[in-house]
Coordinates of N, CA, C and O in Angstrom, one line a residue:
M1 N 110.8 -8.4 -21.8 CA 111.3 -8.5 -20.5 C 110.9 -9.8 -19.9 O 109.8 -10.3 -20.1
E2 N 111.8 -10.4 -19.2 CA 111.6 -11.8 -18.6 C 111.1 -11.6 -17.2 O 111.6 -10.8 -16.4
T3 N 110.1 -12.4 -16.8 CA 109.6 -12.4 -15.5 C 110.2 -13.5 -14.7 O 110.2 -14.6 -15.1
L4 N 110.7 -13.2 -13.5 CA 111.2 -14.2 -12.6 C 110.2 -14.5 -11.5 O 109.6 -13.7 -11.0
S5 N 110.1 -15.8 -11.3 CA 109.1 -16.2 -10.3 C 110.0 -16.9 -9.2 O 110.7 -17.8 -9.5
I6 N 109.9 -16.4 -8.0 CA 110.6 -17.0 -6.9 C 109.6 -17.7 -5.9 O 108.7 -17.2 -5.5
R7 N 109.9 -19.0 -5.7 CA 109.0 -19.8 -4.8 C 109.7 -20.0 -3.5 O 110.9 -20.3 -3.5
K8 N 109.0 -19.8 -2.5 CA 109.6 -20.1 -1.1 C 109.7 -21.6 -0.9 O 108.8 -22.3 -1.2
K9 N 110.8 -22.0 -0.4 CA 111.0 -23.4 -0.2 C 110.3 -23.8 1.1 O 110.4 -23.0 2.1
A10 N 109.6 -24.9 1.1 CA 108.9 -25.4 2.3 C 109.9 -26.1 3.2 O 110.8 -26.8 2.7
T11 N 109.8 -25.9 4.4 CA 110.6 -26.6 5.4 C 110.0 -28.0 5.5 O 108.8 -28.2 5.9
V12 N 110.8 -29.0 5.3 CA 110.3 -30.4 5.4 C 111.0 -31.1 6.5 O 112.2 -31.1 6.6
K13 N 110.2 -31.6 7.4 CA 110.8 -32.4 8.5 C 110.9 -33.8 8.0 O 110.1 -34.3 7.2
S14 N 112.0 -34.4 8.4 CA 112.2 -35.8 7.8 C 112.5 -36.8 8.9 O 113.4 -37.5 8.8
D15 N 111.7 -36.7 10.0 CA 111.9 -37.7 11.1 C 111.6 -39.1 10.5 O 110.6 -39.3 9.8
V16 N 112.4 -40.1 10.9 CA 112.2 -41.4 10.4 C 112.0 -42.3 11.7 O 112.7 -42.2 12.6
H17 N 110.9 -43.1 11.6 CA 110.6 -44.0 12.7 C 110.6 -45.4 12.3 O 110.2 -45.7 11.2
L18 N 111.2 -46.3 13.1 CA 111.2 -47.7 12.8 C 110.5 -48.4 13.9 O 110.7 -48.2 15.1
F19 N 109.5 -49.2 13.5 CA 108.6 -49.9 14.5 C 108.8 -51.4 14.2 O 108.6 -51.8 13.1
L20 N 109.1 -52.2 15.2 CA 109.2 -53.6 15.1 C 107.9 -54.3 15.4 O 107.5 -54.1 16.6
A21 N 107.4 -55.1 14.6 CA 106.1 -55.7 14.8 C 106.4 -57.2 15.3 O 107.3 -57.8 14.9
D22 N 105.4 -57.7 16.1 CA 105.5 -59.0 16.5 C 104.1 -59.6 16.5 O 103.1 -58.9 16.3
I23 N 104.0 -60.9 16.8 CA 102.7 -61.6 16.8 C 101.9 -61.1 18.0 O 102.4 -61.1 19.1
L24 N 100.7 -60.6 17.8 CA 99.8 -60.2 18.8 C 99.2 -61.4 19.4 O 98.4 -62.1 18.7
K25 N 99.5 -61.7 20.6 CA 99.0 -63.0 21.2 C 97.8 -62.8 22.1 O 97.4 -63.7 22.8
N26 N 97.2 -61.5 22.1 CA 96.0 -61.3 22.9 C 94.8 -62.0 22.3 O 94.9 -62.5 21.2
A27 N 93.7 -62.0 23.0 CA 92.5 -62.7 22.6 C 91.7 -61.9 21.5 O 90.8 -62.5 20.9
S28 N 92.0 -60.7 21.3 CA 91.3 -59.9 20.3 C 92.2 -59.1 19.4 O 93.3 -58.7 19.8
I29 N 91.8 -59.0 18.1 CA 92.6 -58.2 17.2 C 91.6 -57.3 16.5 O 90.4 -57.6 16.4
P30 N 92.0 -56.2 15.9 CA 91.1 -55.3 15.2 C 90.4 -55.8 13.9 O 89.3 -55.5 13.7
V31 N 91.2 -56.5 13.2 CA 90.7 -57.1 11.9 C 91.3 -58.4 11.6 O 92.3 -58.8 12.2
K32 N 90.6 -59.2 10.8 CA 91.2 -60.5 10.4 C 92.5 -60.3 9.7 O 92.7 -59.3 9.0
S33 N 93.4 -61.2 9.8 CA 94.7 -61.2 9.2 C 95.6 -60.1 9.7 O 96.6 -59.8 9.1
F34 N 95.3 -59.7 10.9 CA 96.1 -58.6 11.6 C 97.6 -59.1 11.7 O 98.5 -58.4 11.3
N35 N 97.8 -60.2 12.4 CA 99.1 -60.8 12.6 C 99.8 -61.1 11.2 O 101.0 -60.9 11.1
L36 N 99.1 -61.7 10.3 CA 99.6 -62.0 9.0 C 100.2 -60.8 8.3 O 101.3 -60.8 7.8
Y37 N 99.4 -59.7 8.3 CA 99.9 -58.5 7.7 C 101.1 -57.9 8.4 O 102.1 -57.6 7.8
F38 N 101.1 -57.8 9.8 CA 102.2 -57.2 10.5 C 103.4 -58.0 10.5 O 104.5 -57.4 10.7
T39 N 103.4 -59.3 10.4 CA 104.6 -60.1 10.6 C 105.1 -60.7 9.2 O 106.2 -61.1 9.2
R40 N 104.2 -60.7 8.2 CA 104.6 -61.3 7.0 C 104.4 -60.5 5.8 O 105.0 -60.7 4.7
G41 N 103.6 -59.4 5.9 CA 103.3 -58.6 4.7 C 104.3 -57.6 4.2 O 105.2 -57.3 5.0
I42 N 104.2 -57.3 3.0 CA 105.0 -56.2 2.4 C 104.1 -55.2 1.8 O 103.1 -55.5 1.2
D43 N 104.4 -53.9 2.2 CA 103.5 -52.8 1.8 C 104.2 -51.5 1.8 O 105.2 -51.4 2.4
G44 N 103.7 -50.6 1.1 CA 104.3 -49.2 1.1 C 103.4 -48.2 0.4 O 102.7 -48.6 -0.5
T45 N 103.5 -47.0 0.8 CA 102.7 -46.0 0.1 C 103.2 -44.6 0.6 O 103.9 -44.5 1.6
V46 N 102.8 -43.6 -0.1 CA 102.9 -42.2 0.3 C 101.5 -41.8 0.7 O 100.6 -41.9 -0.1
A47 N 101.3 -41.3 1.9 CA 100.0 -40.9 2.4 C 100.0 -39.4 2.6 O 100.9 -38.9 3.3
A48 N 99.0 -38.8 2.1 CA 98.9 -37.3 2.3 C 97.5 -36.9 2.3 O 96.6 -37.5 1.7
N49 N 97.2 -35.8 3.0 CA 95.9 -35.1 3.0 C 96.3 -33.6 3.0 O 97.4 -33.2 2.7
Q50 N 95.3 -32.8 3.4 CA 95.5 -31.3 3.3 C 96.6 -30.8 4.2 O 97.3 -29.8 4.0
T51 N 96.9 -31.5 5.3 CA 97.8 -31.0 6.3 C 99.0 -32.0 6.6 O 99.9 -31.6 7.3
E52 N 98.9 -33.2 6.2 CA 100.0 -34.2 6.6 C 100.5 -34.9 5.3 O 99.8 -35.1 4.4
C53 N 101.7 -35.3 5.5 CA 102.3 -36.2 4.4 C 103.4 -37.1 5.1 O 104.2 -36.6 5.9
Y54 N 103.3 -38.4 4.8 CA 104.3 -39.3 5.3 C 104.5 -40.4 4.3 O 103.7 -40.7 3.4
V55 N 105.7 -41.0 4.4 CA 106.0 -42.2 3.6 C 106.0 -43.4 4.5 O 106.5 -43.4 5.6
Y56 N 105.4 -44.5 4.0 CA 105.2 -45.7 4.8 C 105.7 -46.9 4.0 O 105.5 -47.0 2.9
C57 N 106.6 -47.7 4.7 CA 107.1 -48.9 4.1 C 107.1 -50.0 5.1 O 107.5 -49.8 6.2
K58 N 106.6 -51.1 4.7 CA 106.6 -52.3 5.6 C 107.1 -53.5 4.9 O 106.7 -53.8 3.8
F59 N 108.1 -54.1 5.6 CA 108.6 -55.4 5.1 C 108.7 -56.3 6.2 O 109.5 -56.1 7.2
A60 N 108.0 -57.4 6.1 CA 107.9 -58.4 7.2 C 107.6 -57.7 8.5 O 106.6 -57.1 8.6
R61 N 108.5 -57.8 9.5 CA 108.2 -57.2 10.8 C 108.7 -55.8 11.0 O 108.7 -55.3 12.1
F62 N 109.2 -55.2 10.0 CA 109.8 -53.9 10.1 C 108.8 -52.9 9.4 O 108.5 -53.0 8.3
I63 N 108.5 -51.8 10.2 CA 107.6 -50.8 9.7 C 108.4 -49.5 9.8 O 108.9 -49.1 10.8
I64 N 108.5 -48.8 8.6 CA 109.3 -47.5 8.6 C 108.3 -46.4 8.2 O 107.6 -46.5 7.2
F65 N 108.3 -45.4 9.0 CA 107.5 -44.2 8.7 C 108.4 -43.0 8.6 O 109.3 -42.9 9.5
S66 N 108.2 -42.2 7.7 CA 109.0 -40.9 7.6 C 107.9 -39.8 7.6 O 107.2 -39.7 6.6
Q67 N 107.8 -39.1 8.7 CA 106.8 -38.0 8.7 C 107.4 -36.8 8.1 O 108.5 -36.4 8.5
L68 N 106.8 -36.3 7.1 CA 107.3 -35.2 6.3 C 106.8 -33.8 6.8 O 107.2 -32.8 6.3
T69 N 105.7 -33.8 7.5 CA 105.1 -32.6 8.0 C 105.1 -32.6 9.5 O 105.4 -33.6 10.2
D70 N 104.7 -31.5 10.1 CA 104.6 -31.4 11.6 C 103.7 -32.5 12.2 O 102.7 -32.9 11.6
Y71 N 104.1 -33.0 13.3 CA 103.3 -34.0 14.0 C 103.7 -34.0 15.5 O 104.7 -33.4 15.9
D72 N 102.9 -34.7 16.3 CA 103.2 -34.7 17.7 C 104.1 -35.9 18.0 O 103.7 -37.0 18.1
S73 N 105.4 -35.6 18.2 CA 106.4 -36.6 18.3 C 106.3 -37.4 19.7 O 106.8 -38.5 19.8
S74 N 105.6 -36.8 20.6 CA 105.4 -37.5 21.9 C 104.5 -38.7 21.8 O 104.5 -39.6 22.7
K75 N 103.8 -38.8 20.7 CA 102.9 -40.0 20.4 C 103.7 -41.1 19.8 O 103.1 -42.2 19.5
W76 N 104.9 -41.0 19.5 CA 105.8 -42.0 19.0 C 106.9 -42.3 20.0 O 107.8 -41.6 20.2
V77 N 106.7 -43.4 20.7 CA 107.6 -43.8 21.8 C 108.6 -44.8 21.4 O 108.2 -45.9 21.0
N78 N 109.9 -44.5 21.5 CA 111.0 -45.4 21.3 C 111.0 -45.9 19.8 O 111.4 -47.0 19.5
T79 N 110.6 -45.0 18.9 CA 110.6 -45.4 17.5 C 111.5 -44.6 16.6 O 111.9 -45.0 15.5
K80 N 111.9 -43.4 17.0 CA 112.6 -42.5 16.2 C 114.1 -42.9 16.0 O 114.8 -43.3 16.9
I81 N 114.5 -42.9 14.7 CA 115.9 -43.2 14.3 C 116.6 -41.9 14.2 O 116.2 -41.0 13.5
I82 N 117.6 -41.7 15.0 CA 118.4 -40.4 15.0 C 119.7 -40.6 14.3 O 120.6 -41.4 14.7
D83 N 119.8 -39.9 13.1 CA 121.0 -40.0 12.3 C 121.5 -41.4 12.0 O 122.7 -41.7 11.9
G84 N 120.5 -42.3 11.9 CA 120.9 -43.7 11.6 C 121.6 -44.4 12.6 O 122.1 -45.5 12.4
K85 N 121.7 -43.8 13.8 CA 122.4 -44.5 14.9 C 121.5 -44.6 16.1 O 120.4 -44.0 16.2
G86 N 121.9 -45.4 17.0 CA 121.1 -45.5 18.3 C 120.7 -46.9 18.5 O 120.9 -47.9 17.7
T87 N 120.0 -47.1 19.7 CA 119.5 -48.4 20.1 C 118.0 -48.3 20.2 O 117.5 -47.4 20.7
L88 N 117.4 -49.3 19.6 CA 115.9 -49.4 19.7 C 115.6 -49.9 21.1 O 116.2 -50.9 21.6
V89 N 114.6 -49.3 21.7 CA 114.2 -49.7 23.1 C 112.8 -50.2 23.0 O 111.9 -49.7 22.3
I90 N 112.6 -51.4 23.6 CA 111.3 -52.0 23.7 C 110.7 -51.8 25.0 O 111.5 -51.9 26.0
P91 N 109.5 -51.5 25.2 CA 108.4 -51.5 24.2 C 108.4 -50.2 23.4 O 108.8 -49.2 23.9
Q92 N 107.9 -50.4 22.2 CA 107.6 -49.2 21.4 C 106.1 -49.0 21.3 O 105.4 -49.9 21.5
K93 N 105.7 -47.7 21.1 CA 104.3 -47.4 21.1 C 104.1 -46.3 20.1 O 104.9 -45.4 19.9
I94 N 103.0 -46.5 19.3 CA 102.5 -45.4 18.5 C 101.1 -45.0 19.0 O 100.2 -45.8 18.9
L95 N 101.0 -43.9 19.7 CA 99.8 -43.5 20.4 C 98.9 -42.6 19.6 O 97.9 -42.0 20.1
D96 N 99.2 -42.4 18.3 CA 98.4 -41.5 17.4 C 97.3 -42.4 16.8 O 97.6 -43.3 16.0
G97 N 96.1 -42.2 17.2 CA 95.0 -42.9 16.7 C 94.8 -42.9 15.1 O 94.3 -43.9 14.5
R98 N 95.2 -41.8 14.5 CA 95.1 -41.7 13.1 C 96.0 -42.8 12.4 O 95.7 -43.3 11.4
I99 N 97.2 -43.0 13.0 CA 98.1 -44.0 12.5 C 97.5 -45.4 12.7 O 97.5 -46.3 11.8
G100 N 96.8 -45.6 13.8 CA 96.1 -46.9 14.0 C 95.0 -47.1 13.0 O 94.9 -48.2 12.4
N101 N 94.3 -46.1 12.7 CA 93.2 -46.2 11.6 C 93.9 -46.4 10.3 O 93.3 -47.2 9.4
F102 N 95.0 -45.8 10.0 CA 95.7 -46.0 8.8 C 96.1 -47.5 8.6 O 95.9 -48.1 7.6
F103 N 96.7 -48.1 9.7 CA 97.0 -49.5 9.7 C 95.8 -50.4 9.4 O 95.9 -51.3 8.6
I104 N 94.7 -50.1 10.1 CA 93.5 -50.9 9.9 C 93.1 -50.9 8.4 O 92.7 -51.9 7.8
D105 N 93.1 -49.7 7.9 CA 92.7 -49.5 6.4 C 93.6 -50.3 5.5 O 93.2 -50.9 4.6
R106 N 94.9 -50.2 5.8 CA 95.9 -50.9 5.0 C 95.7 -52.4 5.0 O 95.8 -53.1 4.0
I107 N 95.4 -52.9 6.2 CA 95.2 -54.4 6.4 C 94.0 -54.8 5.6 O 94.0 -55.8 4.9
R108 N 92.9 -54.1 5.8 CA 91.6 -54.4 5.0 C 91.8 -54.3 3.5 O 91.4 -55.2 2.8
T109 N 92.5 -53.3 3.1 CA 92.8 -53.1 1.7 C 93.6 -54.3 1.1 O 93.3 -54.9 0.1
A110 N 94.7 -54.6 1.8 CA 95.6 -55.7 1.4 C 94.9 -57.0 1.3 O 95.0 -57.7 0.3
S111 N 94.0 -57.3 2.3 CA 93.3 -58.5 2.3 C 92.3 -58.6 1.2 O 92.2 -59.6 0.5
R112 N 91.6 -57.5 0.9 CA 90.6 -57.4 -0.1 C 91.3 -57.6 -1.5 O 90.9 -58.4 -2.3
V113 N 92.4 -56.9 -1.7 CA 93.1 -56.9 -3.0 C 93.6 -58.3 -3.2 O 93.5 -58.9 -4.3
Y114 N 94.2 -58.9 -2.2 CA 94.7 -60.3 -2.3 C 93.6 -61.3 -2.8 O 93.8 -62.0 -3.7
Q115 N 92.5 -61.2 -2.1 CA 91.4 -62.1 -2.4 C 90.8 -61.9 -3.8 O 90.5 -62.8 -4.6
E116 N 90.7 -60.6 -4.2 CA 90.2 -60.3 -5.5 C 91.1 -60.7 -6.7 O 90.6 -61.0 -7.8
R117 N 92.4 -60.7 -6.5 CA 93.3 -60.9 -7.6 C 93.7 -62.3 -7.7 O 94.4 -62.7 -8.7
L118 N 93.3 -63.2 -6.8 CA 93.7 -64.6 -7.0 C 92.7 -65.3 -8.0 O 91.5 -65.2 -7.9
S119 N 93.3 -66.0 -8.9 CA 92.5 -66.8 -9.8 C 92.1 -68.1 -9.2 O 92.7 -68.5 -8.2
D120 N 91.1 -68.8 -9.7 CA 90.8 -70.1 -9.2 C 91.9 -71.1 -9.3 O 92.1 -71.9 -8.3
N121 N 92.7 -71.0 -10.3 CA 93.9 -71.8 -10.5 C 94.9 -71.5 -9.4 O 95.5 -72.5 -8.8
Q122 N 95.2 -70.3 -9.1 CA 96.1 -69.9 -8.0 C 95.6 -70.4 -6.6 O 96.4 -70.9 -5.8
R123 N 94.3 -70.2 -6.4 CA 93.7 -70.7 -5.1 C 93.9 -72.2 -5.0 O 94.3 -72.7 -3.9
R124 N 93.7 -72.9 -6.1 CA 93.9 -74.4 -6.1 C 95.3 -74.8 -5.8 O 95.6 -75.6 -5.0
K125 N 96.3 -74.1 -6.4 CA 97.7 -74.4 -6.2 C 98.1 -74.1 -4.8 O 98.9 -74.8 -4.2
I126 N 97.6 -73.0 -4.3 CA 98.0 -72.6 -2.9 C 97.4 -73.7 -1.9 O 98.1 -74.1 -1.0
H127 N 96.2 -74.1 -2.1 CA 95.6 -75.1 -1.3 C 96.4 -76.4 -1.4 O 96.6 -77.1 -0.4
E128 N 96.7 -76.8 -2.6 CA 97.5 -78.1 -2.8 C 98.8 -78.0 -2.0 O 99.3 -78.9 -1.4
Y129 N 99.5 -76.9 -2.1 CA 100.8 -76.7 -1.5 C 100.6 -76.8 0.1 O 101.4 -77.4 0.7
Q130 N 99.6 -76.1 0.6 CA 99.3 -76.1 2.0 C 99.1 -77.5 2.5 O 99.6 -77.9 3.5
M131 N 98.3 -78.3 1.8 CA 97.9 -79.6 2.2 C 99.2 -80.5 2.1 O 99.4 -81.4 3.0
K132 N 100.0 -80.3 1.1 CA 101.2 -81.1 1.0 C 102.3 -80.8 2.1 O 103.1 -81.7 2.4
N133 N 102.3 -79.6 2.6 CA 103.3 -79.1 3.5 C 102.7 -78.7 4.9 O 103.3 -77.9 5.5
I134 N 101.6 -79.3 5.2 CA 100.9 -78.8 6.4 C 101.7 -78.9 7.7 O 101.7 -78.0 8.5
E135 N 102.5 -80.0 7.9 CA 103.3 -80.2 9.1 C 104.4 -79.1 9.1 O 104.7 -78.5 10.2
K136 N 105.0 -78.9 8.0 CA 106.1 -77.8 7.9 C 105.5 -76.5 8.2 O 106.1 -75.7 9.0
I137 N 104.3 -76.1 7.7 CA 103.7 -74.8 8.0 C 103.3 -74.7 9.4 O 103.6 -73.7 10.0
I138 N 102.8 -75.7 10.0 CA 102.3 -75.7 11.4 C 103.5 -75.4 12.3 O 103.4 -74.6 13.3
Q139 N 104.7 -75.9 12.0 CA 105.9 -75.7 12.9 C 106.6 -74.4 12.6 O 107.5 -74.1 13.3
S140 N 106.2 -73.7 11.6 CA 106.9 -72.5 11.2 C 106.3 -71.2 11.9 O 105.2 -71.3 12.5
D141 N 107.0 -70.1 11.7 CA 106.5 -68.8 12.1 C 105.1 -68.5 11.5 O 104.2 -68.0 12.1
L142 N 105.0 -68.8 10.2 CA 103.7 -68.6 9.5 C 102.6 -69.4 10.2 O 101.5 -68.9 10.4
G143 N 102.9 -70.6 10.6 CA 101.9 -71.4 11.3 C 101.4 -70.7 12.6 O 100.2 -70.7 12.9
E144 N 102.4 -70.2 13.4 CA 102.0 -69.5 14.6 C 101.2 -68.2 14.3 O 100.2 -68.0 15.0
V145 N 101.5 -67.5 13.3 CA 100.7 -66.3 12.9 C 99.3 -66.7 12.5 O 98.4 -66.1 12.9
L146 N 99.2 -67.7 11.6 CA 97.8 -68.2 11.2 C 97.0 -68.7 12.4 O 95.8 -68.4 12.5
L147 N 97.7 -69.4 13.3 CA 97.0 -69.9 14.5 C 96.5 -68.8 15.3 O 95.3 -68.7 15.7
R148 N 97.3 -67.8 15.6 CA 96.9 -66.6 16.4 C 95.8 -65.9 15.8 O 94.8 -65.4 16.5
D149 N 95.9 -65.6 14.5 CA 94.8 -64.9 13.8 C 93.5 -65.7 13.8 O 92.4 -65.2 14.0
S150 N 93.6 -67.0 13.7 CA 92.3 -67.8 13.7 C 91.7 -68.0 15.1 O 90.5 -68.1 15.2
L151 N 92.5 -67.9 16.1 CA 91.9 -68.1 17.5 C 91.4 -66.7 18.0 O 90.6 -66.7 19.0
A152 N 91.9 -65.6 17.5 CA 91.6 -64.3 18.0 C 90.2 -63.9 17.7 O 89.6 -64.3 16.7
E153 N 89.6 -63.2 18.6 CA 88.3 -62.6 18.3 C 88.5 -61.2 17.7 O 89.4 -60.5 18.0
I154 N 87.6 -60.8 16.8 CA 87.6 -59.5 16.2 C 87.0 -58.5 17.1 O 85.9 -58.6 17.6
D155 N 87.7 -57.4 17.4 CA 87.2 -56.3 18.2 C 86.4 -55.4 17.4 O 86.9 -54.7 16.5
K156 N 85.1 -55.5 17.5 CA 84.1 -54.8 16.7 C 84.2 -53.3 16.8 O 83.6 -52.6 16.0
S157 N 84.9 -52.8 17.8 CA 84.9 -51.3 18.0 C 85.6 -50.6 16.9 O 85.5 -49.4 16.7
F158 N 86.4 -51.4 16.0 CA 87.0 -50.8 14.9 C 86.2 -50.7 13.7 O 86.5 -50.1 12.7
F159 N 85.0 -51.3 13.7 CA 84.1 -51.3 12.6 C 83.5 -49.9 12.4 O 83.2 -49.2 13.3
P160 N 83.1 -49.6 11.1 CA 82.5 -48.3 10.9 C 81.1 -48.3 11.6 O 80.5 -49.3 11.8
Q161 N 80.7 -47.1 12.0 CA 79.5 -46.9 12.8 C 78.2 -47.0 11.9 O 77.1 -47.2 12.3
R162 N 78.4 -46.9 10.6 CA 77.2 -46.9 9.7 C 76.7 -48.4 9.5 O 77.5 -49.3 9.7
K163 N 75.5 -48.6 9.1 CA 75.0 -49.9 8.9 C 75.6 -50.5 7.7 O 75.7 -49.9 6.6
I164 N 76.0 -51.7 7.8 CA 76.7 -52.4 6.7 C 75.7 -53.3 6.0 O 75.0 -54.1 6.6
G165 N 75.6 -53.2 4.7 CA 74.7 -54.0 3.9 C 75.1 -55.4 3.9 O 76.3 -55.7 3.9
R166 N 74.1 -56.3 3.8 CA 74.4 -57.8 3.9 C 75.3 -58.2 2.8 O 76.1 -59.1 2.9
N167 N 75.2 -57.6 1.6 CA 76.0 -58.0 0.4 C 77.3 -57.2 0.2 O 78.0 -57.4 -0.7
E168 N 77.6 -56.3 1.2 CA 78.8 -55.5 1.1 C 80.0 -56.4 1.6 O 79.8 -57.3 2.4
P169 N 81.2 -56.0 1.2 CA 82.4 -56.7 1.7 C 82.4 -56.5 3.2 O 82.2 -55.4 3.7
C170 N 82.8 -57.5 4.0 CA 82.9 -57.4 5.4 C 84.0 -56.5 5.8 O 85.1 -56.6 5.3
P171 N 83.7 -55.5 6.7 CA 84.8 -54.6 7.1 C 85.9 -55.2 7.8 O 86.9 -54.5 8.0
C172 N 85.9 -56.4 8.2 CA 87.0 -57.0 8.9 C 88.1 -57.4 8.0 O 89.2 -57.7 8.4
G173 N 87.9 -57.3 6.7 CA 88.9 -57.5 5.7 C 89.0 -59.0 5.2 O 90.0 -59.4 4.6
S174 N 88.1 -59.8 5.5 CA 88.1 -61.2 5.1 C 88.0 -61.5 3.7 O 88.4 -62.5 3.2
G175 N 87.4 -60.5 2.9 CA 87.1 -60.7 1.5 C 85.8 -61.3 1.2 O 85.4 -61.5 0.1
L176 N 85.1 -61.7 2.3 CA 83.7 -62.3 2.2 C 82.7 -61.2 2.3 O 82.9 -60.1 2.8
K177 N 81.5 -61.6 1.8 CA 80.4 -60.7 2.1 C 80.0 -60.6 3.6 O 80.2 -61.6 4.3
Y178 N 79.5 -59.5 4.0 CA 79.2 -59.3 5.4 C 78.3 -60.4 5.9 O 78.5 -60.9 7.0
K179 N 77.3 -60.8 5.1 CA 76.3 -61.8 5.6 C 76.9 -63.2 5.8 O 76.4 -64.0 6.6
K180 N 78.1 -63.4 5.1 CA 78.7 -64.7 5.3 C 79.9 -64.7 6.2 O 80.6 -65.7 6.4
C181 N 80.1 -63.5 6.9 CA 81.2 -63.4 7.8 C 80.7 -62.9 9.1 O 80.1 -63.6 9.9
C182 N 81.1 -61.7 9.5 CA 80.7 -61.1 10.8 C 79.3 -60.8 10.9 O 78.8 -60.6 12.1
G183 N 78.5 -60.8 9.9 CA 77.1 -60.5 9.9 C 76.2 -61.7 10.2 O 75.0 -61.6 10.2
R184 N 76.8 -62.9 10.5 CA 76.1 -64.1 10.7 C 75.3 -64.0 12.0 O 75.8 -63.5 13.0

């Protein structure tokens, strides 16, 4: 005798949100390379825990979230794409602190991975290119991004509350040890 197993289908919500990023020109940012990540970076992942699941994709200044589980849609202001139609209204806001923490973690991780994976030869070639094209870079969107990140102060309220060891990676995402960066 054959046994049949019937599985109940889960209801999956598939709201899609599009968030347009721009250069943050305020005097403080949560982590180093904040503007660089949000305006120039490419990233994507599926994020899930016991109660939530969403797909995240970021290309340059476009951030796309698809929330697959229940969430508080009132915390997403002017970001929802309805049937692929509609007009985006500015300003947009994401008022869910967990998403903010997710972004901070992604920026820190991307910065750390970038620094760890560059060889000395790659670093040298990048430096040579930058020196050779400094005027072009300064006049570009990338130059504006780098300037804003370098002039901004890091808002320490985003740092973990535990004590950070002097030789641990700095939580700001610089890729340096804490003692040579924010721990000075």
